[in-house]
Coordinates of C-alpha atoms in Angstrom, one line a residue:
Chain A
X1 CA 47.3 -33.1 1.9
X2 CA 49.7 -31.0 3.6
X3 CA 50.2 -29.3 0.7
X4 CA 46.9 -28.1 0.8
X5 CA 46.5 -27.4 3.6
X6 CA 49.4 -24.7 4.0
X7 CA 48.2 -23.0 0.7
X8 CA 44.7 -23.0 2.5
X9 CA 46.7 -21.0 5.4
X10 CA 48.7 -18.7 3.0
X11 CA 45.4 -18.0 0.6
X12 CA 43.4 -17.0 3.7
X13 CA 46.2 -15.1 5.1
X14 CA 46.5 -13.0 1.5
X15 CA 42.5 -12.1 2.0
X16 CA 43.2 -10.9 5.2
X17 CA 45.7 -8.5 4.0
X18 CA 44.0 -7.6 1.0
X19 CA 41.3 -6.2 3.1
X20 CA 43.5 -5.1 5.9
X21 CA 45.4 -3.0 3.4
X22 CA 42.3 -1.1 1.5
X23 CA 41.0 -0.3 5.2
X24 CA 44.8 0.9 6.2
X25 CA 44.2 3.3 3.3
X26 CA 41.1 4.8 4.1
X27 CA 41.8 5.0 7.6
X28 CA 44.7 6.6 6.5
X29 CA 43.1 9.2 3.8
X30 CA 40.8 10.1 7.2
X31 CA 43.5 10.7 9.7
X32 CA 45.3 13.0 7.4
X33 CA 42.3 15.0 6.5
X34 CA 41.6 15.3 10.2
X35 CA 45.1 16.1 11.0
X36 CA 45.6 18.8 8.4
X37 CA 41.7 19.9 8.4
X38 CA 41.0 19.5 12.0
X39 CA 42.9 23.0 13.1
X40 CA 40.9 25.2 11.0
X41 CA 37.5 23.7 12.2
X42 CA 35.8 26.5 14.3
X43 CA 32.5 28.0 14.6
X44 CA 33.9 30.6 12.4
X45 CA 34.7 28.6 9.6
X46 CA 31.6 27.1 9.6
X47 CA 28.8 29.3 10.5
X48 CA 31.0 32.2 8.3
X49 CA 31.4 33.3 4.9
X50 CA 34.8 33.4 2.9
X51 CA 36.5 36.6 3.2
X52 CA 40.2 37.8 2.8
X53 CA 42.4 38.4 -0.3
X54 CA 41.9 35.9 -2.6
X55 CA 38.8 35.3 -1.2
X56 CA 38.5 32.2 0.6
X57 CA 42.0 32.2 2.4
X58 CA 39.5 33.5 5.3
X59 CA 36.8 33.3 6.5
X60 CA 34.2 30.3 6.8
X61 CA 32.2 28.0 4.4
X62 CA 28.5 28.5 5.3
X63 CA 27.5 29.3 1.7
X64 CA 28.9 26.7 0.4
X65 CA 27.5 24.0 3.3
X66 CA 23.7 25.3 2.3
X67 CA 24.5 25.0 -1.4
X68 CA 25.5 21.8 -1.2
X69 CA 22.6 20.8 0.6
X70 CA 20.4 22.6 -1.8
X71 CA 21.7 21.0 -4.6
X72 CA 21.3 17.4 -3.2
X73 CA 18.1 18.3 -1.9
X74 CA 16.9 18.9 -6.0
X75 CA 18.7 16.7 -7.1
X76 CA 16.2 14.0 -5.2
X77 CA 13.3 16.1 -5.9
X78 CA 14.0 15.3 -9.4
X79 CA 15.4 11.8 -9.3
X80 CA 13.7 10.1 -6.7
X81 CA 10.1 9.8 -7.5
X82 CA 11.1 8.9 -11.2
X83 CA 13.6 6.2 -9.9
X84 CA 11.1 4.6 -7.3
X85 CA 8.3 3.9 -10.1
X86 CA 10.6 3.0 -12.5
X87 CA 12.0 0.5 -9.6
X88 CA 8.7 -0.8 -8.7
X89 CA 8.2 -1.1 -12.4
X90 CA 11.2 -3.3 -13.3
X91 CA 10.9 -5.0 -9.7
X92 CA 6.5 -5.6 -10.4
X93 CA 5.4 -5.3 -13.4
X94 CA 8.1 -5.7 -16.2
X95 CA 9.9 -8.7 -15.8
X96 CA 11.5 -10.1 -18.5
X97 CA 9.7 -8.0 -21.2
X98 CA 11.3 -6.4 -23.4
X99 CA 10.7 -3.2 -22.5
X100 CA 12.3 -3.9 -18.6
X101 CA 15.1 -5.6 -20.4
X102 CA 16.0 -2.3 -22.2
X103 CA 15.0 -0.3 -19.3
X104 CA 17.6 -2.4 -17.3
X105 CA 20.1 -2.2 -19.8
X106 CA 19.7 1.3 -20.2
X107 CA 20.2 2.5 -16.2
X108 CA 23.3 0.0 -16.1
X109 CA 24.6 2.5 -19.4
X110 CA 23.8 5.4 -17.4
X111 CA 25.6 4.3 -14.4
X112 CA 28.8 4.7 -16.3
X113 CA 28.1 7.7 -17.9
X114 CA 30.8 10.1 -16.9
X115 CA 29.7 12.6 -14.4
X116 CA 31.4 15.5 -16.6
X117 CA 29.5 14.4 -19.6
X118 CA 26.6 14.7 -18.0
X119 CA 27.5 18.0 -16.6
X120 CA 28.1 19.1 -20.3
X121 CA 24.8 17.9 -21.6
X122 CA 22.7 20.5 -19.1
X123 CA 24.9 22.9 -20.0
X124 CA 24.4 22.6 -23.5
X125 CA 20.6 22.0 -22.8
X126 CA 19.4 23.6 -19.6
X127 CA 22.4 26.9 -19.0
X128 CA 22.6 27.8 -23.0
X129 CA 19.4 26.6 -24.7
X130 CA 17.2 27.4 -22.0
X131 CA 19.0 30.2 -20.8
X132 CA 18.8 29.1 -17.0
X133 CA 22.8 30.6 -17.1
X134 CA 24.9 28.7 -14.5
X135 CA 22.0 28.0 -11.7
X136 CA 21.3 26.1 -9.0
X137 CA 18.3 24.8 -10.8
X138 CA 20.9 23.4 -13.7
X139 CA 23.2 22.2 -11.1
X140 CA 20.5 19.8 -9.5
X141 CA 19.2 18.3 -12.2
X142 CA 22.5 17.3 -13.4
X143 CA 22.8 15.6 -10.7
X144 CA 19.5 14.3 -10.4
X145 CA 20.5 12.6 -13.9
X146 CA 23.7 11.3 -12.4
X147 CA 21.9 9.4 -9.4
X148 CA 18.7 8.4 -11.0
X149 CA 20.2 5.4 -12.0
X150 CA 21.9 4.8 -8.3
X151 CA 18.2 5.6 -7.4
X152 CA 16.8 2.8 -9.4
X153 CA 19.3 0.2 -8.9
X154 CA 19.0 0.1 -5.2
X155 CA 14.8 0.3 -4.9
X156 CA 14.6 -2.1 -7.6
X157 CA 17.1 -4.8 -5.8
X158 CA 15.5 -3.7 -2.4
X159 CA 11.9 -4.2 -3.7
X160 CA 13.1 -7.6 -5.2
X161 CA 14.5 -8.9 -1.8
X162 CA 11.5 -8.9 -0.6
X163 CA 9.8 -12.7 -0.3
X164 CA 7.6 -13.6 -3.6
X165 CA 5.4 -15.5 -0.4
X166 CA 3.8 -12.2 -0.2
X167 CA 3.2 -11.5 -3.6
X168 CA 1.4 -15.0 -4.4
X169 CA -0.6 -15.0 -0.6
X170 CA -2.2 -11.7 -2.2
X171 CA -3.0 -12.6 -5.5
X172 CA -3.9 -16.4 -4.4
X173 CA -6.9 -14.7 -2.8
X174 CA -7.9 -12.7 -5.7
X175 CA -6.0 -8.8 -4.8
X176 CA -4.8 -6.5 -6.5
X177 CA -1.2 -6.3 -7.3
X178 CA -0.9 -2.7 -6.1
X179 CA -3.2 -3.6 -3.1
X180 CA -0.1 -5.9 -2.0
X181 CA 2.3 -3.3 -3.4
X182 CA 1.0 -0.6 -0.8
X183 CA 0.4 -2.5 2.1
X184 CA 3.2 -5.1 2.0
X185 CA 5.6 -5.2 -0.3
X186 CA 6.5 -1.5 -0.4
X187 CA 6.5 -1.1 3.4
X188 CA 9.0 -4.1 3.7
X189 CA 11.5 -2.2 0.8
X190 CA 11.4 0.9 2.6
X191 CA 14.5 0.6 4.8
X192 CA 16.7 -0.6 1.8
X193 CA 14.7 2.4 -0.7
X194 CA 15.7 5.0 1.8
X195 CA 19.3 3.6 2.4
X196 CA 19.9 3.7 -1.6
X197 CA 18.5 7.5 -1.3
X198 CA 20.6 8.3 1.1
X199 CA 23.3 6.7 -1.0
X200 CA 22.6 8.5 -3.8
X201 CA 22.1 11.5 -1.7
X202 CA 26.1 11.5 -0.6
X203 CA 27.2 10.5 -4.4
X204 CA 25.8 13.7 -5.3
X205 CA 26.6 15.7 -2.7
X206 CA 30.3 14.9 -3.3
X207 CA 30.8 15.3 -7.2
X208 CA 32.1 17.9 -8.9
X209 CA 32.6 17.6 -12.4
X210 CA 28.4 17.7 -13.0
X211 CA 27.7 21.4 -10.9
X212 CA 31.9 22.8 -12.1
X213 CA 30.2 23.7 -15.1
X214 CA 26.1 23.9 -14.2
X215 CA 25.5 25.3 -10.8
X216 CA 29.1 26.4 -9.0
X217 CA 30.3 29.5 -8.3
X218 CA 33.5 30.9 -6.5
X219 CA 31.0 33.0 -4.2
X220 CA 27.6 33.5 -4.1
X221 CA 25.2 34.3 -1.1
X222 CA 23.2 31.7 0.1
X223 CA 19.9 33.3 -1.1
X224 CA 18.8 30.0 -3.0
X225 CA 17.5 31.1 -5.8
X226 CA 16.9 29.1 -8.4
X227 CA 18.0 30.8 -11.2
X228 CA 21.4 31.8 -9.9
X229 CA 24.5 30.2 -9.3
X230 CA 25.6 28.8 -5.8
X231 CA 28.6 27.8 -4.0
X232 CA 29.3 24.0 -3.1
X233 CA 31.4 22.1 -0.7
X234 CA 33.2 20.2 -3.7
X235 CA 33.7 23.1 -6.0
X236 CA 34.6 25.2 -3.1
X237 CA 37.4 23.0 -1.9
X238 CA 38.4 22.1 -5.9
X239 CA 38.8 26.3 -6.2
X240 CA 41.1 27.0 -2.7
X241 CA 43.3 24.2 -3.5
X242 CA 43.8 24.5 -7.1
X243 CA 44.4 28.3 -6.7
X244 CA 46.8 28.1 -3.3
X245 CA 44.6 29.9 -1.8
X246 CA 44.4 28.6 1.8
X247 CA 45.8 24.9 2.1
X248 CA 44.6 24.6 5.8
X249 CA 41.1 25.9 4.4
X250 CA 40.9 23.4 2.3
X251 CA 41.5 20.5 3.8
X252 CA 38.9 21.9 6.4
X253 CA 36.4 21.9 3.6
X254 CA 37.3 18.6 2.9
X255 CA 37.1 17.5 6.7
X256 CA 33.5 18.7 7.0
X257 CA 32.4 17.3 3.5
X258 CA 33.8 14.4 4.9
X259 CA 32.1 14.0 7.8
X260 CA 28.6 14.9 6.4
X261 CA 29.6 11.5 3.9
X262 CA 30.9 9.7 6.5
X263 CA 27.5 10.0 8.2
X264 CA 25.0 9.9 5.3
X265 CA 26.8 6.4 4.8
X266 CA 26.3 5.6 8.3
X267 CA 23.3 6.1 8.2
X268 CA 22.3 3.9 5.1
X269 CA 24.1 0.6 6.2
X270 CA 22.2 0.8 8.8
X271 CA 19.2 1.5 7.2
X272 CA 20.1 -1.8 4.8
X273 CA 21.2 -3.7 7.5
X274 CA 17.5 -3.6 8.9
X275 CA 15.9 -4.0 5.9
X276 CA 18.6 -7.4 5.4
X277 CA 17.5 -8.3 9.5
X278 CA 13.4 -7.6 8.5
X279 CA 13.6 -9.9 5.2
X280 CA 15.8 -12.9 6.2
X281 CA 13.5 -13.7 8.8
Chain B
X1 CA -23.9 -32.2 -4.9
X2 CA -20.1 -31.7 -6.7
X3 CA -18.2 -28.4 -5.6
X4 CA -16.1 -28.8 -8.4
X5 CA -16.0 -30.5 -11.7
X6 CA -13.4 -31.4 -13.6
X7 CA -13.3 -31.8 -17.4
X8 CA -11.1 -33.3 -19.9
X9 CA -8.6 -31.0 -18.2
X10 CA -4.5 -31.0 -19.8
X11 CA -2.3 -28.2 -18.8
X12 CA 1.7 -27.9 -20.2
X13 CA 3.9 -26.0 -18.8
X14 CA 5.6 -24.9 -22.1
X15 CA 6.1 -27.9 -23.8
X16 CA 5.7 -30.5 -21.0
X17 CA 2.5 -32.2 -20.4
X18 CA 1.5 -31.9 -16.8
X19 CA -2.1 -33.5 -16.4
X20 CA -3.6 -35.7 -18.8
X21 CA -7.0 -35.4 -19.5
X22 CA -8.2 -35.2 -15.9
X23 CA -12.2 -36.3 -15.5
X24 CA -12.4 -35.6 -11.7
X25 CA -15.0 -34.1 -9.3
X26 CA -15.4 -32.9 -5.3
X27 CA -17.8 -33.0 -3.3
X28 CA -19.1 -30.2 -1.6
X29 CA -19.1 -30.6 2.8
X30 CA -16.3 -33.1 2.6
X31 CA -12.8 -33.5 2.3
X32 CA -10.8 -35.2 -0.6
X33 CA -7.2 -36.1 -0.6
X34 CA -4.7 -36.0 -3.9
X35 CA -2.3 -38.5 -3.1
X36 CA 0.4 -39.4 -5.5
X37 CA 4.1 -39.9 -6.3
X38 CA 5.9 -36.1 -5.9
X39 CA 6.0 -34.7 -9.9
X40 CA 2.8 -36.6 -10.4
X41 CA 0.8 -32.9 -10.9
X42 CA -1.1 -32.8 -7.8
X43 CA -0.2 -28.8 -7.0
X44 CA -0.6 -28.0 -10.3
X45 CA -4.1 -29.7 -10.4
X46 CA -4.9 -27.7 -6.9
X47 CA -3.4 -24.3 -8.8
X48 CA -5.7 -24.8 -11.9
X49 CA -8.9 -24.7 -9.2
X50 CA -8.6 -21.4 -8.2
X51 CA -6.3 -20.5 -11.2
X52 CA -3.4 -19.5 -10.0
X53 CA -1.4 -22.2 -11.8
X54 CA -1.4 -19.7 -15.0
X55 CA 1.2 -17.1 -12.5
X56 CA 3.7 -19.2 -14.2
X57 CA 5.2 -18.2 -17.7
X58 CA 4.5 -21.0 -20.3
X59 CA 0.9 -22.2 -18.6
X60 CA -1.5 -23.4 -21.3
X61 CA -4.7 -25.4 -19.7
X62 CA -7.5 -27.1 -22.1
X63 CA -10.4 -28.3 -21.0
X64 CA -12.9 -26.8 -18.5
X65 CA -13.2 -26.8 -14.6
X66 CA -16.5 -26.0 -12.8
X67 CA -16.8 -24.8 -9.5
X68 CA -20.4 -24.6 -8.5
X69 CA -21.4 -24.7 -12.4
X70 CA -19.5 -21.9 -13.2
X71 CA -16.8 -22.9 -15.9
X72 CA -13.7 -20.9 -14.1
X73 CA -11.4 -20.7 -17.1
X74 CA -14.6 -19.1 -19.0
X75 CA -14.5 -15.9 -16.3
X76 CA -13.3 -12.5 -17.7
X77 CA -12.6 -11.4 -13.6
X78 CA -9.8 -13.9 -12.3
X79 CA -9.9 -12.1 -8.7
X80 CA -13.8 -13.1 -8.2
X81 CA -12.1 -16.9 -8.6
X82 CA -9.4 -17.0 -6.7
X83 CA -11.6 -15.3 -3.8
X84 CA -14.5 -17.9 -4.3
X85 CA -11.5 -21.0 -4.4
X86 CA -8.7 -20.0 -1.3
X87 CA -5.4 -21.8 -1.3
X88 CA -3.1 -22.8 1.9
X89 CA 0.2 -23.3 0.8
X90 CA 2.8 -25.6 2.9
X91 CA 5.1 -23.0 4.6
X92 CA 2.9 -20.5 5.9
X93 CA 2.8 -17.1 4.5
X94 CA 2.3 -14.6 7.6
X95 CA 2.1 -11.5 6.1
X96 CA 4.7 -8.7 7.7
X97 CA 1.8 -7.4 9.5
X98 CA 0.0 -7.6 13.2
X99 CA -2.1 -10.8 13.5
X100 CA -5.4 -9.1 13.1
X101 CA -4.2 -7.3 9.9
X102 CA -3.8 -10.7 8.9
X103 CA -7.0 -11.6 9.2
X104 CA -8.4 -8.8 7.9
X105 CA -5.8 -8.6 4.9
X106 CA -8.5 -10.0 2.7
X107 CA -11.7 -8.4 4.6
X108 CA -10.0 -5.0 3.9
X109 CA -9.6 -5.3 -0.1
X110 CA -13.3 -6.0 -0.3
X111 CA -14.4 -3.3 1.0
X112 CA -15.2 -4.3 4.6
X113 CA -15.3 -0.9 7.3
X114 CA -16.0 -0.4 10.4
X115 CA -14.6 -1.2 13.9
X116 CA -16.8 -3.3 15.1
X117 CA -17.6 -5.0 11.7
X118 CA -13.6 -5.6 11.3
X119 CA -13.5 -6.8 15.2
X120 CA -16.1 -9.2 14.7
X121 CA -14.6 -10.8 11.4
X122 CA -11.1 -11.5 13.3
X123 CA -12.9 -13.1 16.3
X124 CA -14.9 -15.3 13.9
X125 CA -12.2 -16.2 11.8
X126 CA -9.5 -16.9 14.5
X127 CA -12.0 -19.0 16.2
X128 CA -12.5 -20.9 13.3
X129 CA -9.2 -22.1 12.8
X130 CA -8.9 -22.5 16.8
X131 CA -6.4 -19.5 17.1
X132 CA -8.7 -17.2 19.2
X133 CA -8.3 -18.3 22.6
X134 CA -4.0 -18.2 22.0
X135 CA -4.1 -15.0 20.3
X136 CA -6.8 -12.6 21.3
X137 CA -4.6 -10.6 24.0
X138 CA -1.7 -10.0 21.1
X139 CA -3.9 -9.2 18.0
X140 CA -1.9 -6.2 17.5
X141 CA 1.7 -8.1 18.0
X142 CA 3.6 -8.9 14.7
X143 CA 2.4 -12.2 13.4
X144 CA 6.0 -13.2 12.6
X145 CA 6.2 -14.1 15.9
X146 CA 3.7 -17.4 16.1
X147 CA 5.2 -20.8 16.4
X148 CA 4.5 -23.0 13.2
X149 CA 1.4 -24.5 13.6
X150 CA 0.5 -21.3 15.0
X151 CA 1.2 -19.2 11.5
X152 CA -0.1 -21.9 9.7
X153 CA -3.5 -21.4 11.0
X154 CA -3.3 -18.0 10.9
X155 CA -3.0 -18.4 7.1
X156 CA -5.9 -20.4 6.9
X157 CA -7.9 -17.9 8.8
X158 CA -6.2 -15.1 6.4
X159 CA -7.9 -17.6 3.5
X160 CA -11.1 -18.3 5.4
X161 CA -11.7 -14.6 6.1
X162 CA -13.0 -14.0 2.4
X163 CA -15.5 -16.7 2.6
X164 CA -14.1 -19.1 0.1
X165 CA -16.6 -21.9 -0.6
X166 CA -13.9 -24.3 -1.8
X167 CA -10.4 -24.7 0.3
X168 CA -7.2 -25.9 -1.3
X169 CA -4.9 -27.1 0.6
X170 CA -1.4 -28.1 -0.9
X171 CA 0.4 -30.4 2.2
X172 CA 0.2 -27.9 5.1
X173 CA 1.1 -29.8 7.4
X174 CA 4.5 -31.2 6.1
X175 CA 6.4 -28.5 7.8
X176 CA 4.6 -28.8 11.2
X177 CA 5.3 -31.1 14.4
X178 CA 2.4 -34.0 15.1
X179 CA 0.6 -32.2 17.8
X180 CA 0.1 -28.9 15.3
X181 CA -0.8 -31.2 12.7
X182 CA -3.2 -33.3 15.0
X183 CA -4.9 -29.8 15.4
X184 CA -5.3 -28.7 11.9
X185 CA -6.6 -32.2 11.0
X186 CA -9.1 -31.6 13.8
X187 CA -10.1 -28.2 12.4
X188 CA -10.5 -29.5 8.8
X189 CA -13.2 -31.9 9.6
X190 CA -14.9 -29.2 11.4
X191 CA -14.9 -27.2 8.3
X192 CA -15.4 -29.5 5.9
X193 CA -19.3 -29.2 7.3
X194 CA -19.1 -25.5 5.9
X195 CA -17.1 -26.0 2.4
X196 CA -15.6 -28.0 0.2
X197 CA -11.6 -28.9 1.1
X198 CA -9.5 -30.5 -1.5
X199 CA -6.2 -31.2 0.5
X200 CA -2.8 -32.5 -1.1
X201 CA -0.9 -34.7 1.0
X202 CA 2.4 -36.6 1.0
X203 CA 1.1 -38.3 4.3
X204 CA -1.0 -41.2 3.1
X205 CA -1.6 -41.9 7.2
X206 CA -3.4 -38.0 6.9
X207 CA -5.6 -39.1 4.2
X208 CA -6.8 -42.1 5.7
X209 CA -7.3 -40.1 9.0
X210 CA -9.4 -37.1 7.7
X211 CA -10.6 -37.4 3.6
X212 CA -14.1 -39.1 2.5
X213 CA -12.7 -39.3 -0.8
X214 CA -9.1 -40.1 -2.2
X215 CA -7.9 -39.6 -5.5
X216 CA -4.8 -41.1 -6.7
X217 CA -2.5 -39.5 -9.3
X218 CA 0.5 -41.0 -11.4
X219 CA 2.4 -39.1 -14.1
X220 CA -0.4 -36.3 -14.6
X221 CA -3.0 -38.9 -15.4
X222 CA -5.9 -39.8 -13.0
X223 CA -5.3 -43.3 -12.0
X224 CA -8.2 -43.6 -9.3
X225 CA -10.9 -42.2 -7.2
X226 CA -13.0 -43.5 -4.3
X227 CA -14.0 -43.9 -0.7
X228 CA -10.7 -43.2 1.2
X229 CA -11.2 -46.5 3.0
X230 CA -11.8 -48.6 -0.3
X231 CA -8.5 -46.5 -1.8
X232 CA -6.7 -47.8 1.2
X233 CA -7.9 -51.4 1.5
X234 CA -9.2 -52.7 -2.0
X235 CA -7.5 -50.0 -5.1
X236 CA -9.1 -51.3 -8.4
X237 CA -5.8 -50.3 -9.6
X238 CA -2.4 -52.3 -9.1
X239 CA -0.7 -49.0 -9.3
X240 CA -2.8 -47.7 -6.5
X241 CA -2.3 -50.7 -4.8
X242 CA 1.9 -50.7 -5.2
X243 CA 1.6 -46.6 -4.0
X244 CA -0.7 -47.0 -1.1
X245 CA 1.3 -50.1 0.2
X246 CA 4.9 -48.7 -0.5
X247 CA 6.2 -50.2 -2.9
X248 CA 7.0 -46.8 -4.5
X249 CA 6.6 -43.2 -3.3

């Protein structure tokens, strides 16, 4: 009994420091980015472009700040409408059907598709075949393909969450299914949809491999056209540190991309912890 | 004059038989209570009158039920059933929405407009199910946050609000204190002069209490069917007679 109990003690105390360990890590990853990054954080470096010889070891990020968030921005244009019906069809309509069970099957493949393989598919496709060249349009719907799935997975399990009570009070009394969809079942989702965009939102905005060889330049204006390459936070960071450019630049790059993640995250657990509060109740 | 008539009814739930070869019928302005051993097929029997029994995979019914002559599993339009036959289910489903949306959850779908039209049918219908008087200075308020009984009447009035002319209920009270339950008791017999209510019960004290009629069910096969008081005092059936008495439950 004894026994027990003191492996009880020493099995509890080995989860504790499991967890206390991987949060030691991160916190540790952050304080050193903040520490070496933090210095070269200044209006400047911000608001500016990159300037100096190589270019980059001065001057300021802007460009690649607006890319970034013009990439992710297409990247949902493409993905999320997609990913939401094909979540409220797997969540509705399929069940187990064939076709839902393939569907399924086929997002949970896509989820561990590499994101460089996907990168080299629209370059294949979109930058050679359809002679986009490397583009900002290429560059967001390789990543729209990398987070559709991410997309899908979190409406579909958010849409499922919600009660079946609501599903059967509407069609006990003869409605539609979408009727219910629209006015109950979708509105209760919402919070955990949006938290699973938002999600998806920061996945993309901090890959690499899919826009290194789609969408990313070492400097472009911030002009946004479609058809021409941009800069990005990522690639920009990937460039200054893999050429020695400017060390204390680039872990100021990584500082900022860090903190937009850091509060895209935020924002989405809390977003999921409401839509958890709304449908427990 | 019968509200609904049951014929020769089976259903199977895949392979499993779940009612026999039901002959059954309702009244119309009355109430009847399905008593009977829990797995005997009482909710499934309720689900098959306003069809909703067939939302489960593997449903296969034979036979035919009327309600008001109109054979039910003979109708292309399941929606026009389920609207003509409303179901209260035991925990009360509030919808995530204000108490009048509630109401007017139904209303709304078929095609009812208009602010004073839409005020008039959540007065009517709260009043009806004896909510009015509790609720009518919150009607915009989530409905989430009504006690019990409260939601539970609110459900019925969500049901009610469509004009069924037939009223399943499948034990709404079990999850309800006595007072709440004294209330909705109270409110079925008021309705009962308006439609038909076909009530399932686990309380045999609630069936004595409020149903004309009491029909007694025992491994998916009708065993009985009479005047409550008869069903309670003198069962034709020794099975009856062993339920009703406690022998078995």
């Amino acid at each position: 009994m004894k026994k027990r109990i003191v492996s009880d003690y020493i099995l509890t105390g080995f989860f504790w420091a499991s967890g206390l360990f991987v949060l030691l890590v991160l916190a540790a990853i952050l304080m050193y980015i903040i520490w070496r990054g933090g210095p070269s954080i200044s209006m400047e470096f911000i608001f500016g472009s990159p300037a100096g010889y190589p270019l980059g070891s001065e001057g300021g990020i802007w460009p690649a700040i607006i890319g970034t968030l013009r990439l992710v921005l297409l990247a949902l244009i493409f993905a999320a409408i997609p990913g939401l019906i094909t979540a409220i069809y797997l969540s509705e309509y399929g069940g187990y059907s064939s076709l839902a069970r393939s569907i399924n099957l086929l997002i949970q493949s896509m989820m561990g598709l590499p994101s460089i393989v996907i990168g080299l598919f629209v370059y294949a496709l979109c930058v050679v075949e359809l002679r986009w060249g490397i583009s900002l349009l290429a560059g967001g719907v390789a990543l729209s393909i990398m987070i559709f799935p991410v997309i899908v997975i979190f409406s579909r399990d958010a849409l499922r969450a919600v009660s079946n009570e609501y599903r059967l009070a509407g069609r006990s009394m003869g409605v539609a299914d979408t009727y219910t969809l629209r006015r109950l079942i979708l509105p209760r989702a919402a919070p955990g949809i949006l938290a699973g965009i938002l999600l998806a939102l920061g996945y993309a905005a901090g890959a690499t491999a899919p826009i290194m060889v789609t969408a990313a330049a070492i400097i472009a204006g911030s002009s946004g056209v479609l058809l021409e390459p941009v800069m990005a936070l990522p690639y920009h960071l990937y460039i200054l540190f893999n050429e020695h450019m400017s060390l204390d630049n680039a872990y100021g790059t990584a500082l900022v991309l860090v903190a937009m993640l850091v509060f895209v995250n935020a924002l989405a657990l809390w977003l999921q912890h409401i839509q958890e509060r709304t449908n427990t109740r | 004059m019968n509200a609904v008539e049951i014929k020769e009814f089976s259903t199977w739930y895949g392979k499993g038989e779940i009612l026999h070869n039901i002959d059954l019928s309702f009244r119309n302005n009355s109430i009847t209570a399905v008593i009977g051993p829990s797995g005997c097929g009482k909710t499934t029997l309720l689900r098959s009158i306003n069809r909703t029994a067939e939302l489960e995979s593997g449903f296969k019914s034979q036979g035919d039920i009327q309600v008001f002559d109109n054979s039910i599993y003979q109708v292309k339009d399941v929606s026009a059933v389920r609207r003509q036959v409303g179901m209260v289910y035991q925990t009360p489903a509030v919808l995530p929405l204000s108490i009048r949306e509630n109401v007017l959850f139904g209303p709304r779908y078929y095609g009812e407009k208009g602010r004073s039209r839409l005020d008039s049918i959540v007065e009517k219908q709260l009043t009806r199910v004896a909510l009015w008087e509790e609720v009518k200075d919150r009607l915009n308020r989530p409905a989430d946050k009504l006690s019990g009984g409260q939601k539970q009447r609110l459900a019925m009035a969500r049901v009610l609000a469509i004009e069924p002319q037939v009223l399943l209920l499948d034990e709404p009270c079990s999850s309800l204190d006595p007072a709440s339950t004294g209330l909705i008791e109270e409110l079925l017999q008021k309705l009962a002069a308006e439609l038909s209510i076909i009530i399932v019960t686990h309380n045999l004290y609630q069936a004595r209490r409020i149903a004309g009629e009491t029909v007694f069910l025992l491994d998916g096969s009708l065993v009985e069917k009479g005047l409550t008081s008869e069903i309670f005092s003198s069962p034709a059936d020794e099975r009856t007679r062993g339920f009703v008495s406690g022998l078995y439950g």
